[in-house]
Amino acid sequence: MDIMLFHSVYGKRPAVEAAADRLRAAGHQVWVPDLFDGWTTDSVEAATAKKDEIGSDELLKRAVLAAAPYSERGLVYAGFSFGASVAQTLALGDEKARGLLLLHGTSDLAPNASVDELPVQLHVAEPDPFETDDWLSAWYLQMRKAGADVEIYRYRGAGHVYTDPELPDWDAEAAERTWAIALDFLDGLDEER
């Protein structure tokens, strides 16, 4: 599969590159745009300030420009937390999208969002202060209404960005389980080609 992988608000940290390498080792072509131009942090406050400084419109523009040269291939969009919201926005706007892999995050849907049975897999902590139960229920119903084929996996006791070993949220067991399930998901998409 051709995968466009977006980093979280922490920036393009080593864990993002490690995830891309894991996907490449499984036979996938992966692009990892740096929406923050090399800036990284391990502070949620600094990360949020950086995202706000650049602005949502500019970040989305950067993401679209990064994905555009490859979208004809039929991309799987993927991302971590904030990057998952970017991936969701792009996947729902790309009629050639092959799938959507969301790690630690979701996003609002436009009221007229529509896809043709887009395979979607979400991995999220339980509980997660950024992805509450009420929010996830509403998101799931909206995604289904839009035509997506959605799977949700919850990880009790994990922190928000639990796949990054250098962050306090790290949960080794949840991270390994996430990657095992995600790689199966991607293999299934590859078989549908």
CSV table of N, CA and C in Angstrom, one decimal, residues 91-95 97 112-120 143 145-149:
chain,number,residue,atom,x,y,z
A,91,ALA,N,-8.5,12.0,3.7
A,91,ALA,CA,-9.1,10.8,3.1
A,91,ALA,C,-10.6,11.0,2.7
A,92,LEU,N,-11.3,11.8,3.5
A,92,LEU,CA,-12.7,12.0,3.2
A,92,LEU,C,-12.9,12.9,2.0
A,93,GLY,N,-11.8,13.6,1.6
A,93,GLY,CA,-11.9,14.5,0.5
A,93,GLY,C,-11.3,13.9,-0.8
A,94,ASP,N,-10.8,12.7,-0.7
A,94,ASP,CA,-10.0,12.0,-1.8
A,94,ASP,C,-10.8,10.8,-2.2
A,95,GLU,N,-11.5,10.9,-3.4
A,95,GLU,CA,-12.3,9.8,-3.8
A,95,GLU,C,-11.4,8.5,-4.2
A,97,ALA,N,-9.0,7.5,-2.2
A,97,ALA,CA,-8.4,7.0,-0.9
A,97,ALA,C,-8.7,5.5,-0.8
A,112,ASN,N,-21.9,17.1,4.9
A,112,ASN,CA,-22.1,16.4,3.6
A,112,ASN,C,-21.0,15.4,3.2
A,113,ALA,N,-20.2,15.0,4.2
A,113,ALA,CA,-19.1,14.0,4.0
A,113,ALA,C,-19.7,12.7,3.4
A,114,SER,N,-19.1,12.2,2.4
A,114,SER,CA,-19.6,10.9,1.8
A,114,SER,C,-18.4,10.2,1.2
A,115,VAL,N,-18.3,8.9,1.5
A,115,VAL,CA,-17.3,8.0,1.0
A,115,VAL,C,-18.0,6.7,0.6
A,116,ASP,N,-17.3,5.9,-0.3
A,116,ASP,CA,-17.9,4.7,-0.7
A,116,ASP,C,-17.2,3.5,0.0
A,117,GLU,N,-17.8,3.2,1.2
A,117,GLU,CA,-17.3,2.1,2.0
A,117,GLU,C,-15.8,2.2,2.3
A,118,LEU,N,-15.3,3.4,2.6
A,118,LEU,CA,-13.9,3.6,2.9
A,118,LEU,C,-13.6,2.8,4.2
A,119,PRO,N,-12.6,1.9,4.1
A,119,PRO,CA,-12.1,1.1,5.3
A,119,PRO,C,-11.4,2.1,6.3
A,120,VAL,N,-11.9,2.1,7.5
A,120,VAL,CA,-11.3,3.0,8.6
A,120,VAL,C,-11.0,2.2,9.8
A,143,MET,N,-19.4,8.8,10.8
A,143,MET,CA,-18.6,8.1,9.8
A,143,MET,C,-19.4,7.0,9.1
A,145,LYS,N,-22.6,7.0,8.7
A,145,LYS,CA,-23.6,7.7,7.9
A,145,LYS,C,-22.9,8.2,6.6
A,146,ALA,N,-21.7,8.6,6.7
A,146,ALA,CA,-20.9,9.1,5.5
A,146,ALA,C,-20.6,7.9,4.6
A,147,GLY,N,-20.7,6.7,5.1
A,147,GLY,CA,-20.4,5.5,4.2
A,147,GLY,C,-19.1,4.8,4.5
A,148,ALA,N,-18.5,5.1,5.6
A,148,ALA,CA,-17.2,4.5,6.0
A,148,ALA,C,-17.5,3.1,6.7
A,149,ASP,N,-16.6,2.2,6.5
A,149,ASP,CA,-16.6,0.9,7.2
A,149,ASP,C,-15.6,1.0,8.3
